[in-house]
Short mmCIF file of C-alpha atoms and ligand atoms in Angstrom, two decimals:
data_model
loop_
_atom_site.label_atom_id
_atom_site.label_comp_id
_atom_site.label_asym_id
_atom_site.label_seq_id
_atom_site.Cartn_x
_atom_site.Cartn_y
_atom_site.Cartn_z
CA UNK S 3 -119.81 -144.91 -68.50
CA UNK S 4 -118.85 -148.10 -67.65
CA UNK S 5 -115.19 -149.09 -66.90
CA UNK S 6 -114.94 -151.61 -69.22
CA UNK S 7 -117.02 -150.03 -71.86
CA UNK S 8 -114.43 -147.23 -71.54
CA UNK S 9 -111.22 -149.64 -71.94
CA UNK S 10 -112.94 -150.94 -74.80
CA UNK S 11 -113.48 -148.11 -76.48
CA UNK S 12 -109.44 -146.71 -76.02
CA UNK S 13 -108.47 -150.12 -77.03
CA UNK S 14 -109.34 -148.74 -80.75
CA UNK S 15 -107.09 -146.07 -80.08
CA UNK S 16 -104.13 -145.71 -82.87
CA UNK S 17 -100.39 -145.76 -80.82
CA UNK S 18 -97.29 -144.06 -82.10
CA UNK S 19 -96.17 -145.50 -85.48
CA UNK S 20 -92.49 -145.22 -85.11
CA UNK S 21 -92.03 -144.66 -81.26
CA UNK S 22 -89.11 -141.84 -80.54
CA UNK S 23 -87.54 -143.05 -77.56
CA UNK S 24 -85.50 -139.90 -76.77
CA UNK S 25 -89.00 -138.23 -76.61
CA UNK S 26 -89.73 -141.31 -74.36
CA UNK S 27 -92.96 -142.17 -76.36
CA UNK S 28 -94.56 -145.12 -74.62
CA UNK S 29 -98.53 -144.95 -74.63
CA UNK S 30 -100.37 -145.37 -71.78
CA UNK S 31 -102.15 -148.92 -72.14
CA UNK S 32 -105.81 -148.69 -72.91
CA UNK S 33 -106.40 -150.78 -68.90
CA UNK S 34 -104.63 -148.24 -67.68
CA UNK S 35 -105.69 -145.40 -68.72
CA UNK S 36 -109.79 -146.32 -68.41
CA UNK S 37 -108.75 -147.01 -64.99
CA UNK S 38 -106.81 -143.96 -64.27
CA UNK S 39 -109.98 -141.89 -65.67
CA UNK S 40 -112.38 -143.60 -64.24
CA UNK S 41 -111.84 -143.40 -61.29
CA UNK S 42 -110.85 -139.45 -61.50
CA UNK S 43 -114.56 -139.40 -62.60
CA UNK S 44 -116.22 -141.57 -59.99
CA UNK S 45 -114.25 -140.78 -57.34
CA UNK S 46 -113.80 -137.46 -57.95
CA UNK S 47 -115.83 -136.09 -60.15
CA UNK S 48 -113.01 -133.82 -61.75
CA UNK S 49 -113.46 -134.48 -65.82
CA UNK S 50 -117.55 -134.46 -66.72
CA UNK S 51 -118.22 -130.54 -67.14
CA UNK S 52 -114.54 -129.56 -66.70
CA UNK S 53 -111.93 -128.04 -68.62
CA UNK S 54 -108.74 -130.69 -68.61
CA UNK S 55 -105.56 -130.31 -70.09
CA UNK S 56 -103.58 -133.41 -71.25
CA UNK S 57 -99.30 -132.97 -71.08
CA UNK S 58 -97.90 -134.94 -73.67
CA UNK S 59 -100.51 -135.76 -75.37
CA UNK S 60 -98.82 -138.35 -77.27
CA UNK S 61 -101.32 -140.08 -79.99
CA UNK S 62 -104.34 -139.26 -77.16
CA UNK S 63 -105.18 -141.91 -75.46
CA UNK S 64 -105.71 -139.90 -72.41
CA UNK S 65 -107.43 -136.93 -74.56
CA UNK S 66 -109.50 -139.34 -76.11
CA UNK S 67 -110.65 -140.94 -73.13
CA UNK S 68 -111.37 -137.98 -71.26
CA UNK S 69 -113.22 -136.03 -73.91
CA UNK S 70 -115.36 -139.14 -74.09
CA UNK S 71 -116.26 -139.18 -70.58
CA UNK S 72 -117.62 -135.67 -71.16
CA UNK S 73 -115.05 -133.36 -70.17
CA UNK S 74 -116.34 -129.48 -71.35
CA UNK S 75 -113.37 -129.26 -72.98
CA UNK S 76 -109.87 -130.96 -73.60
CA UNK S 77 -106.41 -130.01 -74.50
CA UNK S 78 -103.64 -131.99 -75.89
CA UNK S 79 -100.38 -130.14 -75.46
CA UNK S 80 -97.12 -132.08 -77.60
CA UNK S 81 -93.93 -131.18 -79.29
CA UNK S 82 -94.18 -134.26 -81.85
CA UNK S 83 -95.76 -133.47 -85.10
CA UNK S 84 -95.62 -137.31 -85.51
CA UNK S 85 -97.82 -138.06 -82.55
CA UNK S 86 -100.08 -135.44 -83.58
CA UNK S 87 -100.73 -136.53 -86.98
CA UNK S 88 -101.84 -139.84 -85.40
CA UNK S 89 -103.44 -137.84 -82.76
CA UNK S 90 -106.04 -136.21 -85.25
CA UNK S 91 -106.52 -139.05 -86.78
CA UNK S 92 -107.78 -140.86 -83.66
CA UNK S 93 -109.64 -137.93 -83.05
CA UNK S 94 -111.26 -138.04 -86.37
CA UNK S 95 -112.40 -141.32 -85.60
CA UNK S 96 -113.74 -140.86 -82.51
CA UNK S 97 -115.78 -137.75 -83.85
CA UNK S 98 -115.09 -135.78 -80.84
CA UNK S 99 -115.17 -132.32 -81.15
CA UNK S 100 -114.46 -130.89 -77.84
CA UNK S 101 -110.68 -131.48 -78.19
CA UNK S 102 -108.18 -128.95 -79.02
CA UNK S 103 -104.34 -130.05 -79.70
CA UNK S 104 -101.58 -127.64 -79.51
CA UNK S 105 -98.11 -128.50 -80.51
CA UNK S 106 -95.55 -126.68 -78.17
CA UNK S 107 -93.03 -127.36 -75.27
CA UNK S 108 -94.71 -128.41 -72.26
CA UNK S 109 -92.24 -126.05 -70.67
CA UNK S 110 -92.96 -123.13 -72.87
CA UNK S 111 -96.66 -123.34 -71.95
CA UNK S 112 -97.93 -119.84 -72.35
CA UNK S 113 -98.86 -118.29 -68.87
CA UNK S 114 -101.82 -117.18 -70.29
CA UNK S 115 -102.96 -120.88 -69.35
CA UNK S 116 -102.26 -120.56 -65.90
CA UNK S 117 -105.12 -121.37 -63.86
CA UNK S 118 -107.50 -122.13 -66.87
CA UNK S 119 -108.06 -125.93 -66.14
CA UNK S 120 -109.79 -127.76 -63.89
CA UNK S 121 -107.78 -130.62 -64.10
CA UNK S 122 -104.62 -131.84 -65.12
CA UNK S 123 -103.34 -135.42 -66.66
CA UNK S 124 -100.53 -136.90 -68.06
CA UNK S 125 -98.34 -140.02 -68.63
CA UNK S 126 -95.13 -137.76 -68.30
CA UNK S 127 -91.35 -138.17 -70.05
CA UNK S 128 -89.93 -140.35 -66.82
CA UNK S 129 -86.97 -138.73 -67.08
CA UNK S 130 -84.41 -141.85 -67.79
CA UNK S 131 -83.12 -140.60 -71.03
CA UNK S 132 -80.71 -138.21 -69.96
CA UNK S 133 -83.44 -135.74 -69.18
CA UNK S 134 -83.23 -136.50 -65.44
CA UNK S 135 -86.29 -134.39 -63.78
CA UNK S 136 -88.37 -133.85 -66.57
CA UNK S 137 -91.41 -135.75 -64.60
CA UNK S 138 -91.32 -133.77 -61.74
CA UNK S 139 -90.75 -130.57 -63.90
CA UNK S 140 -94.33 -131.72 -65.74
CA UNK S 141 -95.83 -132.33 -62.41
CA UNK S 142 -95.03 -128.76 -61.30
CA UNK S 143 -95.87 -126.99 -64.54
CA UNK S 144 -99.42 -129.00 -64.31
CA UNK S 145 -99.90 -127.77 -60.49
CA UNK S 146 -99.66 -124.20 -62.09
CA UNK S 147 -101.83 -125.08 -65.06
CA UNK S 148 -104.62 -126.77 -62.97
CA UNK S 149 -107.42 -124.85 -60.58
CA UNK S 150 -108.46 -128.15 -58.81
CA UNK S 151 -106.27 -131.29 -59.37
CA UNK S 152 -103.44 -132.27 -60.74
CA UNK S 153 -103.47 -136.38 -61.62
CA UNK S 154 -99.87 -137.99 -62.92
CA UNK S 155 -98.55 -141.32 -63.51
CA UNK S 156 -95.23 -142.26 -62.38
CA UNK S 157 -92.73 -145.18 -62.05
CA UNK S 158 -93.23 -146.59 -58.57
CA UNK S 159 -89.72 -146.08 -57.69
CA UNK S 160 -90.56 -142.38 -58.03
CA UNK S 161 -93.88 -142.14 -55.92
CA UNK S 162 -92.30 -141.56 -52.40
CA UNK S 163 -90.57 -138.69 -54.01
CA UNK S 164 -93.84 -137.41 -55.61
CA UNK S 165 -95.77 -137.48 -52.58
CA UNK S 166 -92.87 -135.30 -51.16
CA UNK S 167 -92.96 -132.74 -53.32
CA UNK S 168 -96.90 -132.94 -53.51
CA UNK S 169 -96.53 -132.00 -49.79
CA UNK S 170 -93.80 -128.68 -50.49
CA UNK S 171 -96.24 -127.44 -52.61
CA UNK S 172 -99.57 -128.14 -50.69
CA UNK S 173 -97.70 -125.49 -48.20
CA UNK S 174 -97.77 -122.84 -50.63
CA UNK K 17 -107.67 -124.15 -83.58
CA UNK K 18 -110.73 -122.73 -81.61
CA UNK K 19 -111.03 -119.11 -80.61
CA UNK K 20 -110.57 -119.60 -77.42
CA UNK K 21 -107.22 -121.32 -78.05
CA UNK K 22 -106.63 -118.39 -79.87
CA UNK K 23 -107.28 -116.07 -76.97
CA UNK K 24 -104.78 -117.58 -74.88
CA UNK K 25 -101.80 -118.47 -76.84
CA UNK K 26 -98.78 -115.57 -76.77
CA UNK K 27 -95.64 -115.41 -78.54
CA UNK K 28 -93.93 -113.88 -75.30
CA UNK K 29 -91.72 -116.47 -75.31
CA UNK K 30 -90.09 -115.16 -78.12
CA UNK K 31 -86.45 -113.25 -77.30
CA UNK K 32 -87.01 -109.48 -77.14
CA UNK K 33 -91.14 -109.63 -77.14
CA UNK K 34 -92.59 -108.05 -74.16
CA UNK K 35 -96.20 -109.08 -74.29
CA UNK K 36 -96.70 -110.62 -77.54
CA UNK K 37 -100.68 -110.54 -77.34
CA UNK K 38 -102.87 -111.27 -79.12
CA UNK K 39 -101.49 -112.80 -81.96
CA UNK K 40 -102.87 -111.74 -85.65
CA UNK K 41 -104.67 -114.38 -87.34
CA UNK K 42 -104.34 -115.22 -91.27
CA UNK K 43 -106.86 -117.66 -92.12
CA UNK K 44 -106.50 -120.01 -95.51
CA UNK K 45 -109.32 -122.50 -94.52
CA UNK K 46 -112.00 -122.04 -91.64
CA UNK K 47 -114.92 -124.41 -90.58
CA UNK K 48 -117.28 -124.37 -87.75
CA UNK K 49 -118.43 -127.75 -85.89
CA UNK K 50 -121.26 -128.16 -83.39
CA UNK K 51 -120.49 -128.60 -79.94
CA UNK K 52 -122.98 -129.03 -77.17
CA UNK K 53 -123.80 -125.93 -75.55
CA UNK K 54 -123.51 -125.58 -71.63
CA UNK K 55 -124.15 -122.22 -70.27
CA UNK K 56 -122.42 -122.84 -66.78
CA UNK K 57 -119.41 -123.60 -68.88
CA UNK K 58 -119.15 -120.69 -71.01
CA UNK K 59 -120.35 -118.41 -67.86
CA UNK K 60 -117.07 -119.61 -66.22
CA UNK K 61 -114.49 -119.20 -68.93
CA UNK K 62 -115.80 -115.27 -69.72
CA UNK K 63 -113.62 -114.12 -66.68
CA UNK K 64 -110.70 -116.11 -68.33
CA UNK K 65 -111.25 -114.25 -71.37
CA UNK K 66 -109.44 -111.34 -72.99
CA UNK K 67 -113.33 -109.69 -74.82
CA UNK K 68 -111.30 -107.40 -76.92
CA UNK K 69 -109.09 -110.34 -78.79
CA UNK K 70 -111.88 -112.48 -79.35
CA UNK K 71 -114.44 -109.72 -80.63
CA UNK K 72 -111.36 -109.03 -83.02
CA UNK K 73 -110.52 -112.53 -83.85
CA UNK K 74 -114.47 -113.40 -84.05
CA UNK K 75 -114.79 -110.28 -86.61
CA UNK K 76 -111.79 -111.35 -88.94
CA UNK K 77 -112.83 -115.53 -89.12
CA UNK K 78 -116.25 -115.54 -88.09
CA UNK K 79 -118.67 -113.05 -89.28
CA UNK K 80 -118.17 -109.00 -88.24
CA UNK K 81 -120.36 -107.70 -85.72
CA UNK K 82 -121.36 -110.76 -84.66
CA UNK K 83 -120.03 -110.16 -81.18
CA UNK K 84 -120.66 -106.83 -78.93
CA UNK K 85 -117.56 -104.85 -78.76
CA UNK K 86 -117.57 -104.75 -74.73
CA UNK K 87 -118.56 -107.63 -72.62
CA UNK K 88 -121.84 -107.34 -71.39
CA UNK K 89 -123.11 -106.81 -67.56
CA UNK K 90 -125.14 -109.92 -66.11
CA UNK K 91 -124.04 -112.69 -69.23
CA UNK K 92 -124.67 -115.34 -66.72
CA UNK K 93 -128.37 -114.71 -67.20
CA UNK K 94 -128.75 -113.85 -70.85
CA UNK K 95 -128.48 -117.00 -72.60
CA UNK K 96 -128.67 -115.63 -76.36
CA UNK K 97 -125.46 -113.77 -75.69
CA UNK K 98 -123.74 -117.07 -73.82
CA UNK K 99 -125.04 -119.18 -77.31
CA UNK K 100 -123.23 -116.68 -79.30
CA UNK K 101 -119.80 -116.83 -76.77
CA UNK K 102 -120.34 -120.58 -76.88
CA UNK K 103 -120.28 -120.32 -80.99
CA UNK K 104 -117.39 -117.82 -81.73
CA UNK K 105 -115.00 -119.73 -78.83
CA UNK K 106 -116.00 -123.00 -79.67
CA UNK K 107 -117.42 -123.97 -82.64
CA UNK K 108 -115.20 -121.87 -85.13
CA UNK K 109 -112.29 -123.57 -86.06
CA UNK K 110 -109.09 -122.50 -88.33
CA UNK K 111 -108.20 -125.61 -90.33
CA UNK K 112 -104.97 -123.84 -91.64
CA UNK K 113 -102.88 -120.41 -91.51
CA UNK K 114 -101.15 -118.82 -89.56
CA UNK K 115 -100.52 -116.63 -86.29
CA UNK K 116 -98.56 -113.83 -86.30
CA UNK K 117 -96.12 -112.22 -83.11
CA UNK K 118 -97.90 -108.39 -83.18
CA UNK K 119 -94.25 -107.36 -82.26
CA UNK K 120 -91.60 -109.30 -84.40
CA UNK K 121 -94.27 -110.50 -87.24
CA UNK K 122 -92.62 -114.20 -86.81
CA UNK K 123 -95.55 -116.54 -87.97
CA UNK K 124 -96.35 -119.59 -86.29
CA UNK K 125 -98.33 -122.06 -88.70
CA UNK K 126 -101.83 -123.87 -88.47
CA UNK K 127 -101.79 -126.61 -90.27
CA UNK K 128 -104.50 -129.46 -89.64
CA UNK K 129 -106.49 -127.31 -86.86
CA UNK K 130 -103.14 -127.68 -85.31
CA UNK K 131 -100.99 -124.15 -84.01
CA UNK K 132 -97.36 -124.97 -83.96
CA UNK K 133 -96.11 -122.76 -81.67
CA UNK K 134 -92.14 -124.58 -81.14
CA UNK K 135 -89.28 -122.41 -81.30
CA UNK K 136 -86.05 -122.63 -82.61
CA UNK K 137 -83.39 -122.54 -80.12
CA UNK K 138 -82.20 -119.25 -81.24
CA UNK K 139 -85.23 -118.07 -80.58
CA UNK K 140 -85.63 -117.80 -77.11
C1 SAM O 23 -94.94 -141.41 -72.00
S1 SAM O 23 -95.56 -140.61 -73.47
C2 SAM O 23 -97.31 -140.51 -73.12
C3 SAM O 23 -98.17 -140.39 -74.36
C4 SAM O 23 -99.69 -140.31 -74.17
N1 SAM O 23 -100.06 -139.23 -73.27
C5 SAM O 23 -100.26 -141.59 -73.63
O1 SAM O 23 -100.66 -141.56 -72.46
O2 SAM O 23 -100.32 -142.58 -74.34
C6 SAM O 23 -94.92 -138.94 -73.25
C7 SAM O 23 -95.27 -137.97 -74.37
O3 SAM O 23 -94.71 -136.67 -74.07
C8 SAM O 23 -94.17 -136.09 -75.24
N2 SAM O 23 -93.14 -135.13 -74.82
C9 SAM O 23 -91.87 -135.39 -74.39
N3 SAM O 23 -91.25 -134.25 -74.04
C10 SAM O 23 -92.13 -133.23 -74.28
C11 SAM O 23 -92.08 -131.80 -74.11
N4 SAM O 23 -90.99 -131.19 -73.63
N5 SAM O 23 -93.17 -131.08 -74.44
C12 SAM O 23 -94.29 -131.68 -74.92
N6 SAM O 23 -94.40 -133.02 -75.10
C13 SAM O 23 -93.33 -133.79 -74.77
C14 SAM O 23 -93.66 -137.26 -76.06
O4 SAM O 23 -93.55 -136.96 -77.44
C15 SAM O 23 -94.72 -138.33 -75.75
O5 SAM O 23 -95.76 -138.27 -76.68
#
């Protein structure tokens, strides 16, 4: 699929009604996030035939967008009943029917999962209301999720950081 | 909720539960959608799969019998039995109802093909 096909396509994509800012609910902006995916499918090749799980799901932009770019399967994981409500609905739209949601903790992720996707994404919590760490905590609870790759958006003024942890872990 | 959601979600998080798998499954409205089939798919998620919770989950929602009660040797090459893997994990879906912890009977509700599996704080 094209790029810009793809942006159009999220661009119909329903945000958060009333955005909770303590949950840091900001959605990822339709540019964005066709960029983001396609080039984790062009470059990459890690969503067409794969299993992906999406951390904070929010109202699924990134779900949305990755289910329609013919991932095997897709999981939204949230803790907002809000977001999900607008969540299905998107999804009803979109008549997409190889997307699951499941509304839990990121942090309370069963372990069952571990290992079970191919790839991970998200458009984490950044952490700057008063749940300092929370981005990095995603990050690491996707690297345990994921089989393959792990692919996270971050404040810039984070990404030296990232890359330093990326490398602690690469020495596993 | 699709059966292979299902067949990974636990309620070991719970305080006190030691394995807290699998979880029961009351149904109050079930409907099955089509998805497309790829055998490499489902070939790669039977080793992820717990056979005995989703032959039991597949007998109570979808239709009894419908799945063997052990896995069978050489699925990768039988692709009647990887159609019928693909059906009862994929295209089944619980619209609403609950799961239940096998160990402390606390019931986690499905509402809108949704499992909400949050706890309360006193919970963990
Ligand atoms: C920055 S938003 C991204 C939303 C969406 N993925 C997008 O890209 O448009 C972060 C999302 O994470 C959710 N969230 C925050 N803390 C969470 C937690 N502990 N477990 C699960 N979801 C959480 C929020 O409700 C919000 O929907």
């Amino acid at each position: 699929m094209k790029l810009k096909h793809l942006e159009y396509q999220l661009s119909s994509v329903q945000p958060f009604r009333n955005p909770k800012i303590l949950l840091e609910q900001y959605v990822t902006p339709p540019h964005i996030a066709a960029c983001m995916l396609h080039h984790i499918q062009s470059e990459h090749e890690d969503i067409s035939s794969k299993i992906v799980a999406d951390l904070g799901c929010g109202a699924g932009c990134l779900t949305i967008g990755t289910a329609t770019l013919a991932a095997s399967m897709v999981y939204g994981f949230e803790i907002d009943v809000d977001a999900l409500s607008i969540f299905q609905d998107n999804i009803q739209e979109f008549e997409l029917s190889n997307i699951e949601a499941i509304q839990c903790d990121v942090k309370k992720i069963p372990r069952r999962f571990e290992k079970m996707f191919d790839t991970v994404i998200m458009n984490p919590p950044f952490g700057t209301k008063h749940n300092a760490g929370i981005d990095l905590e995603f990050l690491k609870i996707g690297v345990n999720l994921a089989s393959n790759a792990v692919y996270s958006l971050h404040k810039s003024s984070t990404r030296n950081y990232v890359k330093n942890m990326g490398k602690i872990w690469e020495k596993k | 909720m699709k059966l292979l959601t299902h067949n990974m979600l636990t309620s070991k998080c719970l305080k006190g539960v030691s394995v807290g798998y699998p979880l029961g499954i009351n149904a109050t409205e079930v409907t099955t959608s089509v998805v497309d089939f790829d055998p490499e798919f489902i070939s790669r998620l039977i080793p992820k799969l717990e056979w005995h919770a989703l032959k039991q989950a597949s007998d109570i929602i979808g239709e009894k019998g419908y799945l063997p009660e052990a896995l069978i040797a050489d699925y990768e090459n039988n692709e009647e039995f990887l159609k019928k893997v693909h059906h009862a994990l994929l295209e089944i879906e619980v619209v609403s109802g609950n799961l239940v912890c096998p160990e402390t009977g606390r019931s986690f509700p499905i509402n809108n093909g949704i499992p909400n599996m949050l706890l309360n704080e006193d919970e963990v």
